[in-house]
Amino acid sequence: MKLNRRVFIGAAGAAAASLQAPAVLGAGKPRVVVIGGGAGGATAARYIAKDSKGAIDVTLVEPSRTYYTCFFSNLYIGGFQELSDIGHSYGTLAANYGINVVHDWAVGVDRDTKLVSLAGGAKLPYDKLVLSPGIDFVDGAVEGWDLSAQNKMPHAYKAGSQTELLKAQINAMPEGGSFCMVAPPNPYRCPPGPYERVSMVAHVLKSVNPTAKIIVADPKPKFSKMGLFQEGWGNHYEGMVDWIGEDFGGGNVSVNPDAMTVTIDGEETKVDACNVIPAMKAGRIAEMAGVTDGNWAPVNAADMSSKADPDIYVLGDASQQGDMPKSGFSANSQAKVCANAVRGALTGSKVFPAKFSNTCWSLISTDDGVKVGATYEATAEKIAKVDGFISQTGETAELRKATYEESVGWYAGITSDMFG
Amino acid sequence: MLAAAGCAAMAQAAEELGDAEAGKKVFNECKGCHQVGPGAENRVGPHLNGLFGRVAGSLEGFRYSKSFRRAGNSGLEWHADSLSDFLKNPRSVASGTRMSYRGLKDETKRADLIAYLRLFSDSPSDIPEADPTAIGTDHGLDPGILALQGDPEYGAYLSSECTTCHQAEGGDEGIPSIVYWPEEDFVVALHAYKNKQRNHPVMQMIAGRLSNEEIAALAAYFEDPE
């Protein structure tokens, strides 16, 4: 059932009467501020609001009115999705869950007075703060590239206009031209997986520009699902993809966005489209809040609370939690553990033990889907992997098709879990 | 409630599933034209692997009669009930079918044959609400496990792990719906994944780390998530 506003208020009234004394005392309802409206933040806001039935005041701070999911953004590049298919608004979270959605940038966190400052000048008080800001790039990670070059050499690592731009540049490549990807070092946000992206670019080029070439300069010696991708590239795009790993100087890269050249291990190449994915770090607000150590924000595995501040929680890509990959699925999984803990701390509701899981699907070509996944548990040190699986090379076309269809079902599931 | 009524009908269909061993002998009548099992190919008739949940006349590479394609286009899907109707009198379902078979009137034999064919169709159709389950291990479950009373509040928390993929409001594109299942079916299905009797790597992994109490809690919650 989708709660309409009237029912929601009614239910909230009934629940409030039976509430136990909240752990946080003071006038009015306890307040939670969530920064970042992606897979971590939107899910956390929704679960806290939904399960507390109005007993907690939830504010979600997210600059974009329309959120484009990074997952399936590669499928848009490949022509399997429209951009509008991966765009979501926050209307349901506001209307049906009573969440106060604020479209603004968070620019500061004062942990002593427990106030979040917004670019527009407002200050938001909180009892618990959830940070789910995703990623920013490490300055100077790729020689010759900085954010001012993102229109010439897009990163397309925040979905939306960047993804659109990259797709347009691929489509505008001259016949037999070159596409280059500068792949990121570990750990990186995924999705949008770089190697699924290579597959999708190859898929487009194969139909519109079959003599084009794809060069991948990679600072890593191997990557996730490598065997599956290499098998797929051989099957579908033979001779098109040239992957240059660490052993062949793939990490020794500089770019010149004005000249549209890429220099790999001393050898300069003219390219027609170039996707630069630099090394990553936690979204800037995590650093401003002082909860990062190095590039990421360390958290306690049991509840995703920051190791620097028990009233701050860090979810998803920005967190340094242990074994989980930086995926939307992971962020969504962590958000539910966090929501349960936050609600318990603020209203005295029962807190259940943490459980985490992740599955990442990738599309290699039409109806050729693969996946990898694992379950995790909270230990004293970190989120630790318990069990996992991965698609096998040589699987039947029927199974690969079912895997792709499953990913489409998952997309519908997770987006309704995030946005209501 | 519609959903609940549907589940009751399905539970009944599951009880009527025949004996696959006996069905194997009945299949001798079909073998002249149809293959089933590992490596089965289209011959005079289409192969019958993955038949359950398949749209009639939809197998690539097989030339169906017009009548059959039309039946598929207008929504005929193969499940226990539609197969039973078809096998009873093929021309009553697709008047122009090229399958020259007079029909199998014996209800028990039909059920046995369908149970046999069911062995060669697995996930994603392998869910109680879609079709009777092929593997006859459902009833091997310890009655103590079935008798466990789950805590729906704990189930509600655990369910958030499920709803990342399975939509909380139902919906079964690519991934089956898991809401409003009869509690027992839910418990049986999850234990079948846990014991690796059902073949889905994600579900085997997820169910593999759920305790008996947690499975009971989820079943209690999903029977009526409201």
XYZ file of C-alpha atoms in Angstrom:
646
model
C 0.000 0.000 0.000
C 1.197 3.472 -0.763
C 0.308 5.744 2.119
C -1.395 8.896 1.056
C -0.769 11.939 3.149
C -4.027 11.781 5.064
C -3.617 8.142 6.038
C -0.017 8.814 6.942
C -0.878 11.595 9.372
C -3.617 9.470 10.901
C -1.264 6.553 11.433
C 1.352 8.853 12.879
C -1.111 10.164 15.444
C -2.048 6.668 16.547
C 1.557 5.553 16.810
C 2.656 8.620 18.748
C 0.275 7.762 21.567
C 1.973 4.420 22.153
C 5.546 5.629 21.819
C 8.094 4.852 24.436
C 10.019 7.775 25.863
C 12.506 8.824 23.200
C 16.155 8.441 24.058
C 16.798 12.008 22.955
C 14.903 14.333 25.219
C 13.934 17.898 24.554
C 11.172 19.827 22.951
C 9.621 18.418 19.802
C 10.416 15.387 17.751
C 13.945 14.051 17.266
C 15.484 15.343 14.046
C 17.443 13.452 11.428
C 19.183 15.215 8.559
C 20.262 13.097 5.593
C 22.750 14.573 3.117
C 22.677 13.015 -0.340
C 19.629 11.577 -2.095
C 21.115 8.538 -3.805
C 20.911 4.835 -3.018
C 22.182 5.370 0.539
C 20.540 8.645 1.512
C 17.141 8.265 -0.133
C 16.790 4.747 1.280
C 17.828 5.818 4.784
C 15.458 8.790 4.755
C 12.587 6.655 3.515
C 13.102 3.833 6.013
C 13.539 6.165 8.988
C 10.393 8.092 8.059
C 8.368 5.020 7.116
C 9.229 2.893 10.140
C 9.068 5.666 12.720
C 5.577 6.527 11.451
C 6.042 10.245 11.920
C 7.862 10.085 15.274
C 11.090 11.362 13.704
C 11.444 14.543 11.703
C 13.427 13.662 8.557
C 15.060 16.217 6.250
C 16.757 15.098 3.045
C 19.276 17.477 1.468
C 19.949 16.848 -2.215
C 20.866 19.468 -4.834
C 19.245 17.719 -7.819
C 15.498 17.755 -8.366
C 15.816 14.832 -10.719
C 18.204 12.127 -9.658
C 19.757 9.980 -12.380
C 20.907 6.607 -11.123
C 24.474 5.602 -11.865
C 23.254 2.041 -12.148
C 21.839 1.513 -15.655
C 23.503 4.746 -16.865
C 25.846 2.592 -18.947
C 22.773 0.969 -20.461
C 21.687 4.414 -21.554
C 25.073 4.828 -23.300
C 24.503 1.454 -24.947
C 21.042 2.456 -26.148
C 19.170 0.021 -23.885
C 17.577 2.762 -21.760
C 16.346 6.286 -22.308
C 17.814 8.917 -20.022
C 14.303 9.556 -18.697
C 14.069 5.875 -17.664
C 16.840 6.376 -15.108
C 15.640 9.746 -13.747
C 13.688 9.886 -10.485
C 12.089 12.686 -8.511
C 11.657 13.048 -4.765
C 7.938 13.799 -4.928
C 6.802 10.535 -3.343
C 9.275 10.787 -0.470
C 7.890 14.236 0.332
C 4.207 13.558 -0.270
C 3.787 10.009 1.020
C 6.449 9.756 3.692
C 6.401 13.274 5.088
C 10.113 13.795 4.382
C 11.223 17.412 4.174
C 13.143 17.386 0.879
C 15.487 20.381 0.504
C 17.122 20.953 -2.879
C 20.331 22.667 -1.862
C 24.019 21.953 -1.300
C 25.240 21.161 2.194
C 28.368 23.258 2.681
C 29.265 22.722 6.313
C 28.663 20.634 9.430
C 29.193 22.026 12.910
C 29.452 18.966 15.109
C 29.479 20.915 18.386
C 26.226 22.769 17.808
C 24.899 19.966 15.575
C 24.002 22.214 12.683
C 24.249 21.625 8.934
C 24.763 24.773 6.809
C 23.303 24.970 3.336
C 24.612 27.008 0.411
C 21.348 28.960 0.442
C 22.128 30.168 3.970
C 19.776 27.964 6.005
C 20.981 26.013 9.026
C 19.472 22.634 9.840
C 19.675 21.287 13.392
C 20.027 17.522 13.833
C 20.104 14.896 16.540
C 21.496 12.341 14.098
C 23.170 13.144 10.799
C 23.397 10.679 7.919
C 26.025 11.442 5.271
C 25.645 9.716 1.945
C 27.429 12.117 -0.391
C 28.879 9.633 -2.873
C 32.230 10.448 -4.422
C 34.425 13.307 -5.525
C 37.663 13.004 -7.484
C 41.189 13.137 -6.086
C 42.864 16.298 -7.391
C 45.648 15.681 -9.861
C 44.907 11.955 -10.127
C 45.206 11.973 -13.926
C 47.914 14.275 -15.228
C 46.461 16.981 -17.444
C 42.866 16.544 -16.269
C 40.836 18.466 -13.739
C 37.132 19.226 -13.385
C 37.410 22.166 -15.780
C 38.156 19.614 -18.519
C 35.045 17.546 -17.841
C 33.220 18.804 -20.919
C 36.041 17.827 -23.259
C 36.844 14.568 -21.525
C 33.783 13.623 -19.463
C 33.965 11.360 -16.432
C 30.267 10.416 -16.608
C 30.657 9.151 -13.061
C 27.710 11.150 -11.795
C 24.834 10.207 -14.025
C 22.916 12.827 -15.993
C 24.378 15.550 -18.193
C 27.873 14.021 -18.056
C 26.512 10.702 -19.292
C 24.571 12.459 -22.043
C 27.690 14.294 -23.132
C 29.798 11.154 -23.277
C 27.142 9.372 -25.333
C 26.964 12.304 -27.770
C 30.760 12.312 -28.170
C 30.807 8.583 -28.883
C 28.110 8.994 -31.502
C 30.025 11.869 -33.109
C 33.259 9.889 -33.529
C 34.546 9.785 -37.120
C 34.503 6.502 -38.967
C 37.282 4.273 -37.647
C 38.042 6.723 -34.830
C 39.361 5.999 -31.344
C 37.624 5.997 -27.988
C 39.806 5.965 -24.905
C 38.883 5.218 -21.311
C 41.247 6.127 -18.509
C 40.109 3.576 -15.913
C 40.266 4.321 -12.184
C 42.454 2.665 -9.530
C 40.827 0.747 -6.653
C 38.621 1.452 -4.821
C 36.133 3.000 -7.221
C 32.372 3.522 -7.428
C 30.749 0.751 -9.440
C 28.173 1.012 -10.998
C 28.629 2.672 -13.388
C 31.206 -0.093 -13.928
C 34.032 0.896 -16.257
C 34.060 -2.499 -17.958
C 30.340 -2.635 -18.510
C 30.761 0.850 -19.969
C 33.450 -0.416 -22.347
C 31.005 -3.146 -23.405
C 28.227 -0.648 -24.010
C 30.485 1.681 -25.997
C 31.575 -1.313 -28.080
C 27.936 -2.267 -28.585
C 27.114 1.184 -29.968
C 30.235 1.408 -32.127
C 29.738 -2.059 -33.551
C 26.462 -0.945 -35.095
C 27.273 2.643 -36.126
C 31.064 2.682 -36.513
C 32.347 -0.895 -36.696
C 35.951 -0.028 -37.590
C 36.348 2.210 -34.509
C 38.771 1.219 -31.761
C 38.512 1.260 -27.982
C 41.591 1.761 -25.832
C 41.410 1.220 -22.079
C 44.318 2.531 -20.028
C 44.076 0.816 -16.663
C 46.298 1.281 -13.611
C 45.182 -2.150 -12.306
C 46.623 -5.539 -13.250
C 43.134 -7.108 -13.191
C 39.541 -6.121 -12.541
C 36.211 -7.467 -11.295
C 34.553 -10.067 -13.598
C 37.604 -9.793 -15.871
C 37.251 -13.305 -17.310
C 33.582 -12.736 -18.087
C 34.191 -9.401 -19.795
C 37.141 -10.611 -21.821
C 35.153 -13.618 -22.980
C 32.271 -11.310 -23.903
C 34.469 -8.811 -25.727
C 35.933 -11.675 -27.728
C 32.500 -13.061 -28.543
C 30.754 -9.838 -29.441
C 33.392 -7.241 -30.309
C 36.396 -9.156 -31.548
C 39.459 -7.021 -32.117
C 37.770 -3.808 -31.020
C 38.869 -3.495 -27.386
C 42.516 -2.963 -26.482
C 42.854 -3.219 -22.703
C 46.212 -1.957 -21.463
C 46.719 -3.072 -17.882
C 49.289 -2.073 -15.304
C 51.866 -4.494 -16.702
C 51.897 -2.627 -20.017
C 52.010 0.866 -18.583
C 48.248 1.399 -18.335
C 48.784 3.329 -15.123
C 51.332 5.722 -16.619
C 48.890 8.083 -18.296
C 48.515 11.775 -19.029
C 45.887 13.521 -21.106
C 45.645 16.771 -23.043
C 41.963 17.706 -23.265
C 42.552 20.639 -25.651
C 44.556 18.595 -28.121
C 42.442 15.475 -27.475
C 45.496 13.317 -26.941
C 46.268 10.608 -24.440
C 49.802 9.538 -23.586
C 50.089 5.974 -22.337
C 53.494 4.836 -21.110
C 55.201 7.543 -23.167
C 53.250 6.941 -26.366
C 50.957 9.758 -27.468
C 47.709 8.883 -29.256
C 45.116 11.160 -30.828
C 41.630 10.187 -29.669
C 38.145 11.226 -30.770
C 36.330 10.656 -27.479
C 37.862 10.187 -24.072
C 36.291 9.105 -20.798
C 38.552 10.002 -17.872
C 37.646 8.306 -14.589
C 40.089 9.617 -11.972
C 40.847 8.173 -8.535
C 38.042 8.843 -6.074
C 37.458 9.967 -2.530
C 34.462 10.532 -0.280
C 32.080 13.332 -1.287
C 33.467 16.636 -0.039
C 30.963 17.192 2.778
C 32.354 14.156 4.620
C 35.742 15.818 4.718
C 34.175 19.146 5.777
C 32.435 17.351 8.620
C 35.815 16.048 9.721
C 34.859 12.385 9.611
C 37.333 11.273 6.924
C 40.680 9.618 7.428
C 42.560 9.870 4.156
C 40.179 9.611 1.231
C 37.274 7.883 2.985
C 35.187 8.003 6.161
C 35.780 5.052 8.517
C 32.611 3.597 10.068
C 31.596 0.974 12.626
C 30.260 -2.056 10.806
C 27.434 -2.760 13.248
C 25.468 0.415 12.497
C 27.441 2.500 9.945
C 28.176 5.180 12.571
C 31.283 7.258 11.989
C 34.362 6.274 13.975
C 34.869 10.010 14.570
C 31.393 10.939 15.829
C 28.639 8.674 17.234
C 25.894 11.033 16.015
C 27.035 10.881 12.389
C 26.523 7.919 10.071
C 28.246 7.534 6.715
C 26.733 5.375 3.975
C 27.714 4.012 0.609
C 30.652 5.087 -1.531
C 31.973 7.642 0.966
C 32.325 5.150 3.800
C 35.311 2.996 4.565
C 33.584 -0.081 5.892
C 35.546 -3.129 4.843
C 34.747 -5.633 2.136
C 31.655 -4.261 0.400
C 32.064 -2.720 -3.048
C 31.068 0.899 -3.651
C 27.783 0.064 -5.360
C 24.264 1.449 -5.104
C 23.139 -1.976 -3.917
C 25.656 -1.813 -1.049
C 24.590 1.715 -0.099
C 20.941 0.649 -0.076
C 21.793 -2.363 2.089
C 23.837 -0.258 4.522
C 21.073 2.370 4.666
C 18.607 -0.116 6.116
C 21.006 -1.193 8.845
C 21.654 2.476 9.624
C 17.936 3.385 9.590
C 17.200 0.616 12.072
C 19.975 1.840 14.390
C 19.022 5.527 14.106
C 15.399 4.785 14.840
C 16.385 2.632 17.806
C 18.596 5.393 19.222
C 15.945 8.089 18.819
C 12.711 6.297 19.663
C 13.781 3.219 21.605
C 12.523 0.863 18.865
C 14.059 -2.600 18.718
C 17.448 -2.763 17.014
C 18.150 -5.939 15.083
C 21.599 -7.239 14.116
C 23.207 -5.884 10.941
C 22.986 -7.902 7.721
C 24.449 -6.776 4.437
C 24.369 -8.021 0.876
C 25.304 -6.919 -2.608
C 24.764 -8.052 -6.170
C 26.093 -6.271 -9.242
C 24.746 -7.089 -12.673
C 26.569 -6.061 -15.846
C 25.395 -6.117 -19.419
C 28.000 -7.176 -21.986
C 25.788 -7.170 -25.070
C 22.108 -7.616 -25.932
C 20.668 -10.229 -23.548
C 24.146 -11.128 -22.302
C 23.997 -10.312 -18.586
C 26.398 -11.437 -15.855
C 26.450 -10.880 -12.125
C 28.583 -11.079 -9.025
C 27.413 -10.883 -5.453
C 28.136 -11.578 -1.827
C 26.710 -11.433 1.672
C 28.473 -9.733 4.548
C 28.426 -9.516 8.323
C 29.518 -6.919 10.839
C 32.644 -7.817 12.809
C 34.442 -5.631 15.345
C 36.885 -4.423 12.669
C 34.846 -4.178 9.491
C 32.032 -5.382 7.260
C 33.382 -8.800 6.370
C 32.478 -10.996 3.415
C 30.724 -14.257 4.331
C 29.822 -15.918 1.057
C 29.664 -15.017 -2.617
C 29.074 -16.126 -6.181
C 29.900 -15.030 -9.706
C 28.536 -15.876 -13.167
C 30.625 -18.439 -15.029
C 32.230 -18.212 -18.446
C 30.514 -20.356 -21.069
C 27.013 -20.033 -19.626
C 24.044 -20.657 -21.948
C 22.472 -17.751 -23.822
C 19.229 -18.540 -22.028
C 20.812 -18.095 -18.594
C 22.536 -14.877 -19.646
C 19.226 -13.523 -20.883
C 17.528 -14.472 -17.620
C 20.336 -12.715 -15.736
C 19.759 -9.548 -17.742
C 16.006 -9.737 -17.165
C 16.706 -10.186 -13.488
C 18.735 -6.971 -13.488
C 15.790 -5.128 -15.016
C 13.596 -6.495 -12.236
C 16.177 -5.457 -9.671
C 16.226 -1.924 -11.059
C 12.486 -1.634 -10.516
C 12.896 -3.097 -7.024
C 15.726 -0.904 -5.771
C 14.370 2.326 -7.214
C 11.023 1.772 -5.533
C 12.918 0.897 -2.343
C 14.746 4.235 -2.605
C 12.085 6.606 -3.857
C 8.864 4.922 -2.673
C -8.650 -10.551 -1.330
C -7.696 -11.355 -4.881
C -4.107 -12.252 -4.111
C -5.102 -14.608 -1.323
C -7.697 -16.345 -3.489
C -5.089 -16.778 -6.216
C -2.692 -18.383 -3.759
C -5.315 -20.834 -2.564
C -5.963 -21.929 -6.139
C -2.264 -22.381 -6.704
C -1.797 -24.368 -3.550
C -4.499 -26.661 -4.828
C -2.803 -26.960 -8.212
C 0.393 -27.953 -6.437
C -1.389 -30.742 -4.624
C -2.679 -32.063 -7.916
C 0.818 -32.395 -9.365
C 1.282 -35.915 -10.630
C 4.022 -38.490 -10.365
C 6.995 -37.538 -12.516
C 8.331 -41.120 -12.604
C 5.062 -42.371 -14.070
C 5.030 -39.343 -16.368
C 8.336 -40.408 -17.875
C 6.601 -43.525 -19.247
C 3.694 -41.470 -20.560
C 6.228 -39.308 -22.405
C 7.090 -42.316 -24.590
C 3.976 -41.390 -26.569
C 5.481 -37.955 -27.298
C 9.065 -38.969 -28.022
C 8.504 -39.521 -31.720
C 8.267 -35.775 -32.204
C 9.495 -34.013 -29.055
C 12.758 -34.053 -27.148
C 13.231 -32.990 -23.557
C 16.237 -32.924 -21.204
C 19.898 -31.988 -21.637
C 20.736 -31.297 -25.275
C 17.116 -31.518 -26.440
C 16.548 -29.979 -29.869
C 13.619 -29.083 -32.060
C 12.534 -31.999 -34.233
C 9.089 -32.553 -35.721
C 7.878 -30.702 -32.656
C 9.664 -28.079 -30.534
C 11.882 -29.184 -27.651
C 10.186 -29.032 -24.286
C 12.912 -27.685 -22.005
C 11.923 -24.614 -20.024
C 8.332 -25.123 -21.083
C 6.706 -23.752 -17.950
C 6.066 -20.046 -18.223
C 6.917 -20.065 -21.939
C 4.568 -18.211 -24.258
C 2.963 -20.664 -26.675
C 4.569 -20.642 -30.107
C 7.510 -18.512 -28.977
C 10.527 -20.786 -29.307
C 13.063 -19.257 -31.674
C 14.017 -21.426 -34.588
C 10.851 -23.498 -34.655
C 8.230 -22.996 -37.352
C 4.880 -23.054 -35.622
C 1.478 -23.204 -37.244
C -0.283 -19.865 -37.640
C -2.874 -21.058 -35.216
C -0.224 -21.606 -32.568
C 1.445 -18.277 -33.061
C -1.925 -16.618 -32.770
C -2.626 -18.434 -29.520
C 0.712 -17.195 -28.164
C 0.102 -13.645 -29.318
C -3.220 -13.618 -27.579
C -1.591 -14.589 -24.313
C -1.446 -18.389 -24.059
C 1.345 -19.379 -21.666
C 2.298 -22.876 -20.637
C 1.501 -23.714 -17.042
C 0.081 -26.842 -15.436
C -3.516 -25.824 -16.128
C -3.060 -24.686 -19.737
C -0.917 -27.739 -20.538
C -3.580 -29.965 -19.094
C -6.264 -28.386 -21.280
C -4.054 -28.638 -24.333
C -3.024 -32.229 -23.764
C -6.580 -33.270 -23.166
C -7.579 -32.065 -26.606
C -4.917 -30.149 -28.555
C -7.267 -28.843 -31.227
C -9.581 -27.333 -28.663
C -6.769 -24.930 -27.760
C -5.157 -24.388 -31.180
C -7.499 -25.539 -33.897
C -4.914 -25.465 -36.667
C -2.045 -27.085 -34.746
C 0.123 -29.451 -36.753
C 0.482 -31.677 -33.720
C -1.333 -34.795 -34.811
C -2.217 -36.178 -31.456
C -5.710 -37.146 -30.488
C -5.274 -36.076 -26.869
C -4.740 -37.705 -23.512
C -8.059 -38.164 -21.782
C -6.814 -39.910 -18.633
C -6.508 -37.181 -15.994
C -3.935 -39.008 -13.861
C -1.698 -39.706 -16.838
C -1.937 -36.072 -17.862
C -0.943 -34.927 -14.397
C 1.957 -37.402 -14.400
C 3.159 -36.209 -17.792
C 2.984 -32.574 -16.686
C 4.926 -33.413 -13.533
C 7.582 -35.062 -15.692
C 7.832 -32.062 -18.036
C 7.996 -29.800 -14.997
C 11.381 -31.343 -14.151
C 12.903 -29.592 -17.149
C 11.697 -26.099 -16.302
C 13.399 -24.249 -13.515
C 13.859 -20.706 -12.309
C 12.513 -18.104 -12.641
C 9.280 -20.052 -12.968
C 10.213 -22.295 -10.088
C 8.101 -20.541 -7.529
C 4.990 -21.916 -5.867
C 2.736 -19.152 -7.033
C 3.638 -19.624 -10.675
C 3.604 -23.379 -11.086
C 3.724 -26.525 -9.093
C 7.259 -27.164 -7.960
C 9.099 -29.859 -9.795
C 11.370 -31.115 -7.110
C 9.478 -33.321 -4.763
C 11.582 -32.374 -1.780
C 9.135 -29.864 -0.372
C 7.678 -32.300 2.035
C 10.997 -33.524 3.335
C 11.168 -30.481 5.561
C 11.323 -31.182 9.293
C 7.839 -30.558 10.744
C 9.588 -28.720 13.591
C 10.817 -26.137 11.079
C 7.367 -25.751 9.565
C 5.844 -25.341 13.014
C 8.117 -22.426 13.999
C 6.152 -19.267 14.693
C 7.946 -16.324 13.099
C 8.164 -12.841 14.604
C 6.661 -10.490 11.987
C 8.451 -7.433 13.448
C 11.808 -9.126 12.945
C 10.535 -10.271 9.560
C 9.745 -6.668 8.637
C 13.345 -5.671 9.366
C 14.771 -8.684 7.517
C 12.428 -8.044 4.583
C 14.332 -4.885 3.726
C 17.093 -7.121 2.386
C 14.552 -8.771 0.050
C 12.942 -5.589 -1.203
C 16.131 -4.370 -2.833
C 15.218 -6.773 -5.632
C 11.690 -8.064 -4.978
C 9.304 -5.139 -5.097
C 7.521 -4.535 -1.812
C 4.296 -3.932 -3.703
C 4.511 -7.052 -5.837
C 5.478 -6.889 -9.517
C 7.266 -9.771 -11.125
C 9.234 -8.633 -14.147
C 12.447 -10.626 -14.208
C 12.245 -11.169 -10.449
C 9.243 -12.914 -8.877
C 6.817 -11.327 -6.460
C 7.134 -12.589 -2.887
C 4.262 -10.815 -1.157
C 1.131 -12.573 0.150
C 2.597 -16.039 -0.111
C 1.093 -18.642 2.187
C 3.523 -18.940 5.091
C 4.261 -22.592 4.515
C 5.067 -22.126 0.821
C 7.458 -19.356 1.740
C 9.243 -21.475 4.336
C 9.449 -24.460 1.980
C 10.812 -22.329 -0.866
C 13.493 -20.618 1.217
C 14.655 -23.890 2.726
C 14.837 -25.368 -0.766
C 17.262 -22.552 -1.687
C 19.130 -22.917 1.579
C 19.568 -26.650 0.925
C 20.529 -25.918 -2.686
C 17.576 -27.850 -4.093
C 16.539 -24.798 -6.040
C 18.998 -23.288 -8.480
C 19.509 -19.639 -8.109
C 22.906 -18.406 -6.923
C 21.643 -15.163 -5.362
C 18.827 -16.908 -3.523
C 21.034 -19.800 -2.432
C 23.426 -17.268 -0.941
C 20.768 -15.143 0.740
C 18.805 -18.098 2.106
C 21.998 -19.899 3.052
C 22.685 -17.500 5.867
C 19.144 -17.203 7.178
C 18.449 -19.203 10.332
C 15.262 -21.269 10.653
C 13.838 -18.564 12.912
C 14.681 -15.849 10.417
C 12.992 -17.737 7.597
C 9.921 -18.161 9.791
C 9.973 -14.434 10.608
C 10.143 -13.507 6.926
C 7.319 -15.906 6.081
C 5.184 -14.424 8.855
C 5.858 -10.921 7.568
C 5.371 -11.554 3.855
C 2.119 -13.446 4.319
C 0.546 -10.077 5.004
C 3.029 -7.190 4.832
C 0.370 -4.624 5.778
